[in-house]
XYZ file of C-alpha atoms in Angstrom:
239
model
C 125.543 87.719 97.950
C 125.526 85.103 95.302
C 123.926 82.075 96.908
C 121.033 85.065 97.272
C 120.975 85.972 93.415
C 120.926 82.109 92.682
C 117.899 81.652 94.849
C 116.468 85.050 92.945
C 116.487 83.543 89.793
C 115.810 80.083 90.870
C 112.295 82.275 91.743
C 112.174 84.444 88.692
C 112.863 80.708 86.364
C 109.861 79.504 88.835
C 107.649 82.380 88.011
C 108.165 82.667 84.686
C 108.051 78.817 83.959
C 104.564 79.344 86.160
C 103.123 82.015 83.426
C 104.269 80.016 80.270
C 102.236 76.699 81.466
C 99.437 78.613 82.420
C 99.518 80.754 79.141
C 99.728 77.559 77.240
C 96.688 75.752 79.254
C 94.220 79.315 78.683
C 95.775 78.968 74.813
C 94.577 75.355 74.583
C 91.077 75.735 75.694
C 90.004 78.103 73.021
C 92.301 76.383 70.040
C 90.066 72.913 70.926
C 86.442 74.755 71.053
C 87.672 76.084 67.451
C 88.800 72.754 66.039
C 85.825 71.012 67.339
C 83.184 73.469 65.878
C 84.918 73.461 63.012
C 85.602 69.384 62.251
C 81.609 69.560 63.130
C 81.255 71.716 60.131
C 83.573 69.783 57.791
C 81.625 66.584 58.716
C 78.677 67.915 57.533
C 76.881 66.341 60.552
C 75.097 70.175 60.847
C 72.734 71.051 58.365
C 70.437 73.829 60.068
C 71.794 77.467 59.172
C 70.777 78.296 62.515
C 73.101 75.445 64.600
C 75.984 76.638 61.259
C 75.985 79.775 62.125
C 75.992 79.195 66.031
C 78.901 77.056 65.193
C 80.257 80.350 63.440
C 79.637 82.380 65.792
C 81.563 80.617 68.469
C 84.610 79.959 66.432
C 84.798 84.242 65.702
C 84.034 84.195 70.135
C 86.822 81.910 70.808
C 89.406 83.745 67.994
C 88.592 87.074 69.821
C 89.481 85.793 73.059
C 92.657 84.030 71.794
C 93.529 87.689 70.210
C 93.126 89.151 73.354
C 95.232 86.593 75.169
C 97.991 86.859 72.932
C 97.899 91.061 72.750
C 97.986 90.546 76.546
C 100.878 88.070 76.761
C 102.783 90.371 74.677
C 102.392 93.648 76.058
C 102.966 91.865 79.594
C 106.243 90.710 78.652
C 107.218 94.001 76.982
C 106.629 96.130 79.527
C 109.011 93.399 82.337
C 111.652 93.703 80.404
C 110.704 97.765 80.221
C 110.622 97.523 76.251
C 108.434 100.093 76.288
C 108.563 102.208 73.204
C 105.093 104.197 73.361
C 105.577 107.409 72.862
C 104.604 109.826 76.089
C 102.531 113.219 75.596
C 100.572 114.988 78.320
C 97.396 113.951 78.444
C 94.606 115.475 80.387
C 93.074 113.124 82.582
C 89.168 113.965 82.735
C 88.454 114.225 78.578
C 90.386 110.721 78.974
C 88.136 109.547 81.811
C 85.182 110.701 79.885
C 85.435 108.796 76.338
C 86.236 105.419 78.207
C 83.432 105.860 80.288
C 81.355 106.597 77.156
C 83.054 103.289 75.431
C 82.393 101.173 78.950
C 78.583 102.560 78.785
C 77.098 99.479 76.543
C 78.701 97.144 78.842
C 77.824 99.215 81.876
C 74.162 98.699 80.604
C 74.830 94.998 79.641
C 75.065 94.751 83.540
C 72.722 97.132 84.641
C 75.793 99.153 86.410
C 76.168 102.971 86.820
C 79.011 104.623 85.755
C 80.240 107.560 87.809
C 82.938 110.418 87.693
C 84.668 112.230 90.043
C 87.681 113.816 88.302
C 89.297 116.779 88.756
C 91.345 118.774 86.404
C 94.499 117.370 85.961
C 97.570 116.926 83.262
C 99.483 112.918 83.487
C 102.377 111.689 81.451
C 102.102 108.801 79.586
C 101.445 107.644 76.329
C 97.827 106.970 75.523
C 97.574 103.411 75.344
C 98.584 103.149 78.537
C 96.411 105.339 79.751
C 93.669 103.289 78.223
C 94.814 99.973 79.280
C 94.949 101.026 82.834
C 92.226 102.674 83.210
C 90.360 100.660 80.373
C 91.277 97.518 82.000
C 90.023 98.845 86.052
C 86.314 100.461 84.392
C 85.728 96.801 83.045
C 86.363 94.570 85.854
C 84.429 97.222 87.792
C 81.645 96.376 85.711
C 82.025 93.011 85.209
C 82.243 91.863 89.041
C 79.678 94.259 90.449
C 76.169 93.887 91.693
C 73.377 94.591 89.614
C 72.260 98.295 90.082
C 75.336 99.100 91.448
C 78.160 101.374 90.506
C 81.326 102.520 89.545
C 83.009 105.623 90.364
C 86.347 106.736 88.897
C 87.668 109.566 91.047
C 91.305 111.275 90.121
C 92.807 114.387 91.837
C 96.505 115.778 92.564
C 97.450 116.517 96.131
C 100.968 117.848 97.342
C 102.514 116.499 93.822
C 101.072 113.052 93.596
C 98.114 111.916 91.264
C 95.658 109.699 93.193
C 93.247 108.053 90.677
C 90.981 105.326 91.587
C 87.959 103.144 90.583
C 85.868 101.671 92.897
C 82.800 98.950 92.467
C 79.580 98.228 94.188
C 80.414 94.327 94.188
C 81.192 91.466 97.093
C 84.902 92.619 97.494
C 87.607 90.863 97.649
C 89.152 89.157 100.442
C 92.086 90.890 102.362
C 93.649 87.249 101.883
C 94.044 87.267 97.509
C 93.673 91.145 97.369
C 98.286 90.403 96.367
C 97.328 87.539 94.129
C 94.686 89.664 92.101
C 97.835 90.937 90.688
C 99.261 87.748 89.251
C 98.922 86.962 85.824
C 95.999 84.221 85.000
C 94.353 84.662 88.753
C 90.901 84.711 89.760
C 89.320 85.042 91.939
C 86.179 83.419 90.905
C 87.440 81.310 87.850
C 83.892 80.191 86.885
C 82.452 83.228 86.869
C 85.370 84.870 85.376
C 85.483 82.275 82.432
C 81.568 83.241 82.092
C 82.219 87.098 81.761
C 85.033 86.535 78.681
C 88.407 87.293 81.028
C 92.117 85.911 80.325
C 93.111 86.705 83.671
C 95.278 89.319 82.218
C 93.994 92.581 83.143
C 95.261 93.307 86.516
C 98.862 91.796 85.743
C 98.616 94.323 82.684
C 97.634 97.333 85.112
C 100.422 96.456 88.267
C 103.682 96.592 84.946
C 101.769 99.607 83.471
C 101.744 100.990 87.324
C 105.313 99.775 87.839
C 107.356 101.144 84.530
C 106.029 104.317 85.915
C 106.979 103.842 89.715
C 103.819 104.455 90.821
C 102.026 101.971 93.247
C 98.789 99.876 93.472
C 96.253 99.045 96.818
C 93.603 97.462 97.118
C 90.494 98.969 99.957
C 87.648 97.757 100.488
C 84.509 100.007 99.631
C 81.761 101.790 102.107
C 79.665 99.617 100.523
C 81.597 96.450 100.785
C 82.706 96.666 97.361
C 86.727 97.286 95.674
C 88.414 100.048 95.591
C 91.901 99.689 93.190
C 93.519 103.337 94.435
C 96.432 103.882 92.080
C 99.343 106.283 93.386
C 101.902 108.228 90.490
C 104.713 110.543 92.089
C 105.336 114.167 91.186
C 101.982 114.143 88.782
C 104.037 111.817 86.040
C 102.292 108.746 85.474
């Protein structure tokens, strides 16, 4: 039992070290970019107002990226430590999904993707923040990694004291051998495309932790069109 415990500690230490190494790497990239553009502006080399504005825009973009990254890191750390203080309330899921779909409509239009909702009238017990983070991250990924003229379908229903929530896209799908790894912090199936789309690689890790602290489960399935379905299940109608 002692050996098993020591192995577990070493494994957890390794995972945590990898997490912080990856976090440091992810932060270094935007910081280097911000410093570079800042020094370029300070040097006076950039005289064209349009070019100067492009430098400022880039700095603001990288700052936004860093803010999102740090926010997600802190949230995952709190969830892993079960340090969750968000107040839970009974939330009507259908209106919540409707609002999120409205919020993501501009992104969907930009990527030429259609959003569809098929939600039954049901109630979940969790914080509003976790509802938005859980469903929002799944919708965002489904839009970003879809095909042009594709579709994202959000489905929610209740059966036998269980709540089922799924987000399906019509993209290229995720290889079976990588489906468990997509929940790892900073893991990206397509690294070049993820960076291009502005992802920080923590969205699904955050989703998994939210599901875990509410005693739920999440799995990945293949859609009929070859896309991906993320299905979340919660027992006793309680997220």
